[in-house]
Amino acid sequence: MDSDLKTEAIKRAKVLMVGAGGIGCELLKTLALSGFQDIHIIDMDTIEVSNLNRQFLFRQSHVGQSKAKVARDAVLRFMPQICITPYHANVKDPEFNVDFFKQFNVILNGLDNLDARRHVNRLCLAAEVPLVESGTTGFLGQVTVHIKGRTECYECQPKPTPKTYPVCTITSTPSKFVHCIVWAKDLLFAKLFGDRNQENDLFVHTGDGSDSVKPTDDIFERGLDEVSVQYGRKIYDHVFGYNIEVALANEETWKNRRRPRPIFLGDVLPEKLILQNGNLEKNCLTEDLSLSAMPSLGLNNSQEIWSLAENSRLFLEALRLFIERRGKDIGSLTFDKDDQLAIEFVTAAANIRASSFGIPLHSLFDAKGIAGNIVHAVATTNAIIAGLIVIEAIKVLEADFQNCRMTYCLEHPCQKMLLMPVEPFEANKSCYVCSETPLLLEVNTQTSTLRDFVDKIVKNKLGMSFPLIMQGATLIFEGGDDLEEDVAANYALNLDKVLTALPAPVTSGSMLTIEDLQQELSCHINIKHREEFDEEKEPDRMVLLGWTTPEKKSQGVSNGENTTAAIPAAPEAINKSEEVEVAAEISRTRRKRSEISETTGDQETFQILPDTDAKNSMDPQEVEDDDYENDLVVLDENPEASKKRRLQ
């Protein structure tokens, strides 16, 4: 297509951007400067201080405002002639349905979670609108093109399941610092500052070593005449001292494990220092006006690893500030890694617990990364990826599909290339989203309930928001906000019934039809009864089969190099806010460029699982990681080691 026709195609195009964060800011700027005239943006987030180091359309004065609206205003200041329509909303809202998507020529994704990315993928398939996906993690990034009938869809590659930990590991036998972080933020923080009515297995023990029953008086309840210092000491001694003593009483647990050390506040800090902890006359605000316990304690370097005594003082001071400065919020707080005081409290609590169990302590900087699943973003990677998105979008608008490419951005040159172009892969014939291949579910139909099936399979595995479940011609469940109360109540009665006790019994050999009308998605699941499951490898007691990764037959694109040269498989960096959820592994196997395959990653979320042998068990409780650092990711291993392995 000549330049005049290309310019005309760009000017006529109506483009939808989903996400206005790190990649989104660069993308909006690049679209505007490339001549696009009609751009729509959806983003439900507001601007946070932590966004400012890489989301360059935003300034300090914009903190708390809508990302979509501020991004629009910023670009219109230097490109006032174009039309930008912002939506401060969730892309999963009913107004953004298939008909809404049909009005656009191409969709450009930069989302903040896997669930929303799946949702957009399905709407694009239903509306038959091309989708350009993208993601970055540090120096790595990728841009992929998904066109119905021509390429694979976003979900053709199964995503890894969230990392899970049994509750007994978190509460009784932690061996990694991440276990201490999960305990501190998901159990202790929630118990002290969250909903008191919510069940929380923090193992509340009495001081006499008896763990058979919980005390009549909740140790976490603060007395009316109890000052914050007394309360803090009581909590400290209870969770780090008495509870550890109780755990040590079970000799069987520690036969092959390192025994923990009970820690009591009086053994760490002298009485005088406990009473003088903090300094009310000093400023308790950081430079960005966030409430913080660090200034009053003289802790200025968040990348320094503090001692047990310093972490103990930070624990007490953070607790005091929550009580005295944010008392009205206690009872409704949830952990947010961008809440300075919350991350200080969680870091201190995790480090004290780590010290007890002989686990190396971490800095607040590192603890924040683990708690929010983050490693730091590189702004230039975002800019490169944004440019590649626009290049692919222009190809789509020109209907130049044969030249569309999936492009991977590498940290180090491979075959003298930092940008690795690969032809899009064909659709996976076993994909339940873009094909009609039925899935197989192995489940104990006599013990598993419909609620288990809806939560673990339909919503978690299949990513459906408002599912409709049918067994033959019988509708056994329907979800949605628009249901009549009596209808919703009737369906709710089915949720706690085992599958064989439903109005239309689900047994081995049954086929369930699952639909999501908002996504215009339907799939079939064949049921196979199974009695036994491996509690460690199959904690859900349900195994979904039939969704497999196809053999890649795509041809790599030469950049002047020998196309038969062996190179490592390219990574897919899936973004958690607009950028990354988890860095995908590049295969160890060296392959020909014609055999390049991507490994798909999902954001590493942590899930606490009930332990069937534990005296106190809890329902599966997923650690919320939906709104932390936009372009960051936590890796399972040392990034340098991972990098060396990938580049072998």
XYZ file of C-alpha atoms in Angstrom:
648
model
C 0.000 0.000 0.000
C 1.463 3.391 -0.969
C 1.991 6.095 1.621
C -1.144 8.067 0.702
C -3.415 5.055 1.079
C -1.636 4.087 4.301
C -2.148 7.566 5.713
C -5.811 7.425 4.743
C -6.247 4.022 6.439
C -4.733 5.423 9.631
C -6.892 8.536 9.599
C -10.098 6.563 9.003
C -9.329 3.989 11.698
C -11.263 3.827 14.939
C -9.015 2.312 17.588
C -9.737 1.035 21.104
C -6.936 0.990 23.678
C -7.558 -1.029 26.834
C -5.186 0.209 29.527
C -3.538 3.598 30.034
C -0.541 2.736 32.211
C 3.136 2.236 31.346
C 2.646 0.781 27.868
C -0.639 2.661 27.470
C 0.931 6.103 27.927
C 3.626 5.358 25.357
C 1.061 3.800 23.033
C -1.344 6.725 23.153
C 1.479 9.160 22.418
C 2.728 7.026 19.509
C -0.749 6.578 18.028
C -1.335 10.323 18.125
C 2.020 11.142 16.524
C 1.451 8.456 13.864
C -1.679 10.190 12.602
C -4.520 8.248 14.249
C -7.519 10.527 14.593
C -10.108 8.556 16.581
C -8.841 6.809 19.709
C -10.877 5.406 22.590
C -9.296 4.446 25.948
C -10.679 2.269 28.739
C -8.941 2.167 32.121
C -10.484 1.782 35.566
C -7.378 2.833 37.531
C -6.438 6.106 39.122
C -2.918 7.525 39.113
C -0.621 6.577 42.003
C 2.727 8.036 43.018
C 4.478 4.803 42.068
C 3.282 5.241 38.452
C 5.159 8.490 37.896
C 8.605 7.026 37.219
C 7.530 5.537 33.879
C 4.014 6.685 32.944
C 5.205 9.960 31.519
C 1.844 11.545 30.711
C 1.177 11.875 34.444
C 2.502 14.329 37.027
C 2.426 14.624 40.818
C -0.627 16.882 40.623
C -2.543 14.096 38.835
C -2.306 11.571 41.690
C -5.762 10.210 42.472
C -7.236 11.154 39.094
C -8.428 8.868 36.275
C -5.591 7.519 34.122
C -7.710 7.469 30.970
C -8.887 11.062 31.365
C -5.510 12.530 32.340
C -3.775 10.669 29.490
C -6.326 12.113 27.058
C -5.798 15.669 28.332
C -2.002 15.314 28.221
C -1.947 14.197 24.578
C -4.500 16.775 23.445
C -2.159 19.504 24.650
C 0.270 18.704 21.813
C -2.208 17.083 19.369
C -5.408 19.110 19.866
C -6.864 18.221 16.453
C -7.471 14.518 17.159
C -10.397 12.906 18.983
C -9.663 10.890 22.128
C -12.554 9.406 24.108
C -11.705 8.205 27.642
C -13.726 5.762 29.753
C -12.913 5.613 33.450
C -14.463 2.163 33.808
C -13.872 -1.574 33.949
C -13.675 -3.203 30.515
C -15.827 -6.005 31.940
C -18.735 -3.613 32.557
C -21.870 -4.558 30.568
C -21.705 -1.422 28.430
C -18.542 -2.734 26.764
C -20.248 -5.609 25.023
C -19.796 -7.237 21.622
C -21.716 -4.474 19.844
C -19.427 -1.884 21.447
C -16.339 -3.743 20.207
C -17.717 -4.086 16.676
C -17.404 -0.361 16.046
C -13.597 -0.519 16.147
C -11.125 -1.536 13.452
C -8.548 -2.913 15.888
C -8.193 -3.432 19.659
C -4.878 -2.725 21.400
C -4.520 -4.422 24.775
C -2.594 -3.258 27.829
C -4.472 -4.789 30.730
C -3.845 -5.349 34.408
C -4.923 -8.953 34.938
C -5.361 -12.267 33.206
C -9.115 -12.312 33.783
C -9.645 -9.055 31.877
C -7.272 -10.110 29.098
C -9.300 -13.281 28.594
C -12.477 -11.201 28.561
C -11.209 -8.859 25.844
C -9.922 -11.802 23.796
C -13.379 -13.376 23.821
C -15.151 -10.149 22.921
C -12.736 -9.643 20.015
C -13.472 -13.163 18.774
C -17.237 -12.622 19.052
C -17.025 -9.205 17.368
C -14.482 -10.470 14.800
C -12.168 -7.532 15.499
C -8.370 -8.040 15.385
C -6.545 -7.870 18.728
C -2.948 -6.749 19.285
C -1.606 -7.968 22.641
C 1.528 -6.758 24.384
C 3.542 -7.084 27.545
C 6.882 -6.231 29.123
C 8.915 -7.440 32.072
C 12.115 -5.555 32.677
C 14.083 -5.671 29.433
C 11.872 -8.394 27.940
C 8.698 -7.769 26.001
C 6.442 -9.000 23.256
C 3.739 -7.951 20.837
C 1.362 -10.574 19.427
C -1.410 -10.341 16.842
C -4.632 -12.350 17.142
C -7.038 -12.458 14.176
C -10.021 -14.787 14.172
C -9.688 -17.460 11.504
C -6.077 -16.555 10.737
C -4.051 -16.890 13.942
C -4.295 -18.411 17.383
C -6.316 -16.508 19.975
C -4.806 -15.259 23.218
C -6.099 -18.312 25.081
C -4.899 -20.978 22.655
C -1.968 -21.485 25.017
C -2.968 -22.676 28.529
C -1.803 -20.380 31.304
C -0.005 -21.846 34.338
C -2.104 -22.184 37.464
C -1.410 -19.858 40.415
C 1.286 -20.906 42.855
C -0.338 -22.434 45.905
C 0.778 -23.134 49.484
C -0.914 -25.414 52.024
C -2.169 -23.517 55.049
C 0.025 -25.570 57.376
C 3.125 -24.338 55.517
C 2.091 -20.715 55.925
C 1.006 -20.971 59.553
C 3.319 -23.625 60.965
C 6.329 -24.556 58.844
C 7.484 -21.686 56.608
C 10.770 -22.310 54.806
C 10.923 -19.340 52.422
C 10.587 -15.614 52.938
C 7.565 -15.560 50.625
C 5.782 -17.820 53.149
C 6.407 -15.165 55.816
C 5.125 -12.414 53.512
C 1.915 -14.325 52.765
C 1.430 -14.971 56.503
C 2.016 -11.305 57.370
C -0.196 -9.738 54.722
C -2.932 -12.301 54.267
C -3.344 -13.507 57.838
C -1.886 -11.106 60.412
C -2.655 -7.840 58.600
C -6.160 -9.069 57.756
C -6.744 -10.168 61.351
C -5.641 -6.866 62.865
C -6.991 -4.375 60.353
C -9.474 -6.196 58.117
C -12.965 -7.558 58.583
C -13.095 -9.080 62.070
C -16.082 -11.226 61.100
C -14.168 -12.926 58.310
C -12.774 -16.365 59.124
C -9.009 -16.270 59.488
C -6.912 -19.232 60.557
C -4.128 -17.391 62.328
C -4.004 -20.174 64.915
C -5.066 -18.135 67.912
C -3.539 -19.960 70.859
C -3.616 -19.343 74.571
C -0.449 -18.624 76.467
C -0.529 -21.904 78.400
C 0.325 -23.963 75.348
C -3.144 -25.345 74.790
C -4.137 -25.160 71.141
C -7.243 -27.271 71.241
C -9.600 -24.358 71.636
C -9.478 -20.639 71.055
C -9.524 -18.406 74.130
C -12.790 -16.890 75.193
C -11.329 -13.388 74.908
C -9.934 -12.762 71.462
C -6.294 -11.809 71.899
C -6.623 -9.480 68.910
C -9.361 -7.402 70.511
C -7.950 -4.182 71.929
C -9.278 -3.190 75.349
C -10.882 0.197 75.848
C -8.193 1.247 78.316
C -5.353 -0.497 76.494
C -2.817 1.948 75.067
C -1.207 1.210 71.737
C 2.166 0.244 73.269
C 0.553 -2.354 75.530
C -1.569 -3.698 72.701
C 1.410 -3.900 70.359
C 3.440 -5.802 72.926
C 0.571 -8.229 73.511
C 0.212 -8.957 69.787
C 3.981 -9.255 69.303
C 4.460 -11.722 72.166
C 1.434 -13.716 71.098
C 2.168 -14.277 67.415
C 5.966 -14.420 67.590
C 6.357 -15.970 71.014
C 3.463 -17.996 72.432
C 2.349 -19.406 69.098
C 5.878 -20.608 68.327
C 6.110 -22.240 71.760
C 2.861 -24.075 71.082
C 4.135 -25.215 67.680
C 7.342 -26.542 69.281
C 5.286 -28.768 71.563
C 4.573 -31.026 68.591
C 7.872 -32.889 68.419
C 6.807 -34.909 65.384
C 6.671 -31.754 63.252
C 10.317 -30.898 63.906
C 11.956 -34.296 63.476
C 13.237 -33.399 60.013
C 12.904 -29.621 60.195
C 14.827 -26.809 61.785
C 13.130 -25.832 65.022
C 11.922 -22.208 65.185
C 12.879 -19.824 67.970
C 10.162 -18.096 70.013
C 10.714 -14.349 70.049
C 9.362 -12.148 72.836
C 9.604 -8.389 72.696
C 11.402 -8.140 76.054
C 14.200 -10.313 74.673
C 14.721 -8.040 71.661
C 14.217 -4.504 72.987
C 14.912 -3.061 76.438
C 11.861 -1.811 78.316
C 12.942 1.810 78.018
C 13.220 1.598 74.235
C 9.819 -0.089 73.967
C 8.182 2.772 75.858
C 10.066 5.380 73.838
C 9.497 3.683 70.500
C 8.913 6.264 67.802
C 8.910 9.974 68.400
C 5.649 11.874 68.205
C 7.508 15.131 67.694
C 9.086 13.890 64.494
C 7.377 13.950 61.136
C 5.455 10.743 60.318
C 5.036 11.563 56.637
C 7.208 10.647 53.682
C 8.128 13.087 50.922
C 4.974 12.173 49.024
C 2.895 12.795 52.188
C 2.236 9.095 52.879
C 1.887 8.107 56.525
C 5.047 6.241 57.532
C 6.660 4.785 60.642
C 10.172 5.004 59.194
C 11.012 8.708 59.721
C 10.395 8.660 63.475
C 12.704 5.641 63.812
C 15.488 7.039 61.659
C 15.044 4.289 59.049
C 15.704 6.108 55.800
C 16.992 3.462 53.396
C 14.326 1.046 52.166
C 16.983 -1.074 50.429
C 18.853 -1.741 53.648
C 18.199 -4.958 55.561
C 17.189 -3.962 59.061
C 18.037 -5.925 62.178
C 15.538 -7.863 64.272
C 15.472 -4.994 66.771
C 14.814 -2.435 64.025
C 12.059 -4.561 62.525
C 10.529 -4.968 65.976
C 10.486 -1.204 66.495
C 8.997 -0.733 63.020
C 6.292 -3.309 63.813
C 5.290 -1.471 66.996
C 5.420 1.988 65.431
C 3.410 0.987 62.349
C 0.790 -0.635 64.574
C 0.659 2.499 66.725
C 0.153 4.751 63.706
C -2.637 2.529 62.393
C -4.402 2.783 65.750
C -3.828 6.479 66.399
C -3.881 7.963 62.911
C -6.065 5.526 60.937
C -8.285 4.069 63.619
C -11.476 4.813 61.678
C -10.265 2.550 58.848
C -9.518 -0.449 61.054
C -11.979 -3.220 60.341
C -12.262 -2.455 56.634
C -8.647 -2.325 55.462
C -7.219 -4.660 52.833
C -3.541 -4.912 52.026
C -2.312 -2.590 49.289
C 1.354 -2.604 48.383
C 1.121 1.100 47.556
C 0.008 1.831 51.134
C 3.335 2.843 52.704
C 2.329 2.078 56.278
C 0.849 -1.286 55.292
C 4.005 -2.416 53.496
C 6.108 -1.293 56.470
C 3.986 -3.339 58.864
C 4.020 -6.417 56.608
C 7.787 -6.147 56.051
C 8.466 -5.900 59.785
C 6.126 -8.780 60.664
C 7.528 -10.995 57.898
C 11.116 -10.317 58.958
C 10.412 -11.066 62.627
C 8.768 -14.340 61.657
C 11.629 -15.109 59.253
C 14.113 -14.546 62.072
C 12.196 -17.000 64.227
C 12.366 -19.705 61.556
C 15.963 -19.096 60.522
C 15.045 -17.565 57.166
C 17.221 -14.693 55.829
C 15.736 -11.236 56.390
C 14.865 -8.944 53.474
C 14.779 -5.205 52.892
C 11.506 -3.311 52.618
C 12.303 -2.781 48.947
C 12.556 -6.539 48.351
C 9.605 -7.342 50.608
C 7.424 -4.938 48.633
C 8.438 -6.704 45.444
C 7.474 -10.087 46.870
C 4.234 -8.844 48.434
C 3.153 -7.183 45.192
C 4.815 -9.687 42.841
C 6.986 -7.055 41.259
C 10.367 -6.445 39.724
C 11.156 -3.082 38.323
C 10.036 -1.954 34.902
C 12.159 -0.383 32.206
C 10.492 2.621 30.582
C 12.413 2.223 27.326
C 11.065 -1.316 26.922
C 7.550 0.110 27.152
C 8.391 2.635 24.443
C 9.813 -0.040 22.128
C 6.785 -2.285 22.623
C 4.377 0.623 22.044
C 6.092 1.330 18.714
C 5.795 -2.317 17.697
C 2.096 -2.316 18.604
C 1.473 0.582 16.252
C 3.431 -1.122 13.453
C 1.290 -4.253 13.774
C -1.907 -2.210 14.055
C -1.103 -0.466 10.777
C -0.549 -3.840 9.064
C -3.944 -4.987 10.326
C -5.634 -1.819 9.051
C -4.019 -2.356 5.642
C -5.240 -5.989 5.668
C -1.579 -6.934 5.223
C -2.097 -10.047 7.329
C 0.652 -12.098 5.701
C 3.232 -9.676 7.085
C 1.855 -9.519 10.637
C 4.415 -10.676 13.175
C 4.717 -11.619 16.794
C 7.794 -9.716 17.933
C 9.838 -10.498 21.020
C 12.128 -7.972 22.659
C 15.187 -9.646 24.231
C 17.509 -8.382 26.935
C 20.651 -9.567 25.153
C 21.283 -10.012 21.417
C 20.518 -13.441 20.027
C 21.906 -14.044 16.545
C 22.716 -10.312 16.593
C 19.040 -9.426 17.111
C 17.331 -7.757 20.061
C 13.948 -7.836 18.323
C 12.872 -11.323 17.274
C 10.005 -11.406 14.712
C 8.004 -14.623 14.387
C 5.059 -15.486 12.163
C 1.790 -15.834 14.107
C 0.837 -19.371 15.028
C -2.248 -21.179 13.821
C -5.218 -21.634 16.140
C -4.995 -24.452 18.659
C -7.608 -27.008 17.634
C -8.028 -28.036 21.266
C -8.634 -24.463 22.482
C -12.020 -24.324 24.203
C -12.359 -20.598 23.408
C -11.900 -20.441 19.647
C -12.751 -24.057 18.770
C -15.593 -26.373 19.743
C -13.451 -29.111 21.249
C -15.021 -30.339 24.520
C -12.989 -30.488 27.725
C -12.803 -33.365 30.203
C -13.150 -32.850 33.952
C -12.070 -35.539 36.392
C -13.913 -34.945 39.660
C -15.419 -36.820 42.584
C -19.074 -36.224 41.743
C -20.190 -37.561 45.128
C -18.188 -35.133 47.289
C -17.568 -32.042 45.126
C -20.250 -29.364 45.196
C -21.552 -27.156 42.429
C -19.900 -24.224 44.227
C -16.530 -25.990 43.948
C -17.115 -26.452 40.231
C -18.210 -22.851 39.646
C -15.391 -21.262 41.654
C -12.478 -23.524 40.771
C -13.274 -24.457 37.189
C -15.807 -22.098 35.593
C -14.512 -18.844 37.079
C -10.884 -19.589 37.917
C -9.862 -21.934 35.098
C -12.245 -20.853 32.329
C -12.399 -17.183 33.285
C -16.153 -16.745 32.893
C -17.774 -13.854 34.705
C -21.500 -14.581 34.484
C -21.750 -18.301 33.742
C -24.811 -20.255 32.726
C -24.521 -23.999 33.373
C -26.766 -26.604 31.781
C -26.995 -30.355 32.192
C -28.838 -31.484 29.093
C -31.928 -29.276 28.845
C -31.892 -28.429 32.578
C -30.485 -25.103 33.700
C -28.746 -25.776 37.027
C -27.000 -22.455 37.605
C -26.931 -18.913 36.268
C -24.839 -16.028 37.506
C -25.376 -12.326 36.941
C -26.356 -9.079 38.593
C -29.636 -8.788 36.689
C -31.305 -11.934 38.051
C -34.529 -11.700 40.016
C -33.967 -12.217 43.732
C -36.070 -15.366 43.930
C -34.368 -16.826 40.848
C -30.910 -16.052 42.236
C -31.929 -17.598 45.569
C -33.044 -20.806 43.848
C -29.731 -21.120 42.031
C -27.879 -20.369 45.277
C -29.552 -23.399 46.859
C -27.878 -25.590 44.251
C -24.395 -24.269 44.987
C -23.850 -26.297 48.151
C -25.256 -29.524 46.725
C -22.869 -32.223 45.576
C -22.934 -32.781 41.834
C -24.893 -36.032 42.044
C -27.630 -34.335 44.123
C -28.414 -31.557 41.651
C -31.888 -31.377 40.032
C -30.246 -32.908 36.967
C -27.631 -35.163 38.600
C -24.107 -34.798 37.273
C -22.426 -38.194 37.170
C -19.653 -39.891 35.246
C -20.482 -39.550 31.558
C -22.526 -36.355 31.923
C -21.855 -33.434 29.626
C -22.207 -29.885 30.947
C -22.668 -26.879 28.703
C -21.130 -23.683 30.071
C -21.989 -20.313 28.551
C -21.118 -16.713 29.247
C -23.600 -14.503 27.429
C -21.585 -11.340 27.982
C -18.529 -12.878 26.354
C -20.662 -14.816 23.841
C -18.647 -17.902 24.729
C -19.851 -21.483 25.030
C -17.978 -24.694 25.793
C -18.752 -28.291 26.723
C -17.254 -30.314 29.569
C -17.458 -34.090 29.789
C -17.528 -35.385 33.373
C -15.494 -38.360 34.553
C -15.929 -39.552 38.146
C -12.697 -40.095 40.040
C -12.299 -41.204 43.650
C -8.714 -40.390 44.608
C -6.588 -37.282 44.084
C -3.048 -36.327 45.026
C -3.555 -33.691 47.736
C -0.245 -32.025 46.942
C -0.345 -32.046 43.141
C -4.133 -31.829 42.731
C -5.284 -29.685 45.678
C -8.513 -28.639 43.936
C -9.545 -32.298 43.710
C -10.573 -31.519 40.145
C -8.471 -31.964 37.014
C -9.414 -30.218 33.766
C -8.071 -32.007 30.686
C -8.240 -31.620 26.919
C -6.734 -28.129 26.730
C -3.256 -28.746 25.392
C -0.472 -26.754 23.832
C -0.218 -27.475 20.105
C 2.995 -28.083 18.238
C 4.189 -24.803 16.786
C 4.726 -24.757 13.043
C 5.468 -21.086 12.632
C 8.334 -19.866 10.511
C 10.684 -17.343 12.055
C 11.516 -14.250 10.046
C 15.062 -13.602 9.007
C 16.809 -10.366 9.812
C 19.723 -11.064 7.567
C 20.789 -14.087 9.588
C 20.849 -17.764 8.693
C 17.331 -19.066 9.332
C 18.652 -22.477 10.314
C 20.741 -21.111 13.160
C 19.819 -22.473 16.567
C 18.300 -19.979 18.988
C 16.419 -20.252 22.274
C 12.645 -20.086 22.239
C 11.295 -16.589 22.591
C 9.559 -15.498 25.797
C 6.078 -14.162 26.262
C 5.911 -11.467 28.889
C 2.304 -11.163 29.966
C 1.527 -7.911 31.650
C -0.016 -7.418 35.013
C -1.297 -3.930 34.730
C -0.562 -2.903 31.315
C 2.677 -4.738 31.305
C 3.523 -7.999 32.929
C 2.161 -10.680 35.128
C 4.926 -13.228 34.963
C 8.119 -13.617 32.992
C 7.748 -16.657 30.801
C 10.584 -19.103 30.588
C 12.581 -19.280 27.400
C 13.055 -22.946 26.677
C 16.416 -24.473 27.515
C 16.252 -26.437 24.286
C 17.980 -24.767 21.408
C 15.719 -24.782 18.374
C 15.713 -23.701 14.786
C 14.105 -20.376 14.185
C 11.339 -22.159 12.305
C 10.526 -23.965 15.555
C 10.369 -20.968 17.856
C 7.719 -21.471 20.480
C 6.534 -19.280 23.285
C 5.901 -20.340 26.809
C 2.939 -18.632 28.288
C 3.029 -17.235 31.770
C 0.490 -15.948 34.176
C 1.057 -13.623 37.017
C 2.409 -15.534 39.973
C -0.395 -15.249 42.464
C -0.176 -17.009 45.764
C -2.998 -19.099 47.099
C -3.330 -20.554 50.571
C -4.805 -24.019 50.458
C -6.480 -25.901 53.294
C -4.427 -28.682 54.754
C -6.556 -31.749 55.332
C -4.319 -32.948 58.143
C -4.178 -29.669 60.001
C -6.323 -29.197 63.076
C -7.360 -25.794 61.872
C -7.998 -25.514 58.145
C -9.290 -22.696 56.040
C -11.084 -22.251 52.762
C -8.882 -21.560 49.773
C -7.955 -17.942 50.127
C -6.354 -16.248 47.179
C -3.904 -13.516 47.901
C -5.084 -10.470 46.011
C -2.529 -9.214 43.535
C -4.781 -7.338 41.160
C -3.615 -3.793 41.529
C 0.038 -3.666 42.280
C 2.868 -2.229 40.237
C 1.772 -2.002 36.656
C 4.755 -3.258 34.743
C 6.376 -5.536 37.223
C 6.744 -9.182 37.964
C 8.217 -11.472 40.566
C 10.347 -14.360 39.373
C 10.683 -17.759 41.008
C 14.413 -17.547 40.808
C 17.306 -15.175 40.613
C 16.806 -13.177 37.392
C 20.501 -13.421 36.579
C 20.448 -17.210 36.871
C 17.297 -17.375 34.796
C 18.854 -15.102 32.209
C 21.971 -17.247 31.961
C 19.927 -20.386 31.510
C 17.721 -18.821 28.837
C 20.745 -17.654 26.888
C 22.529 -21.019 26.919
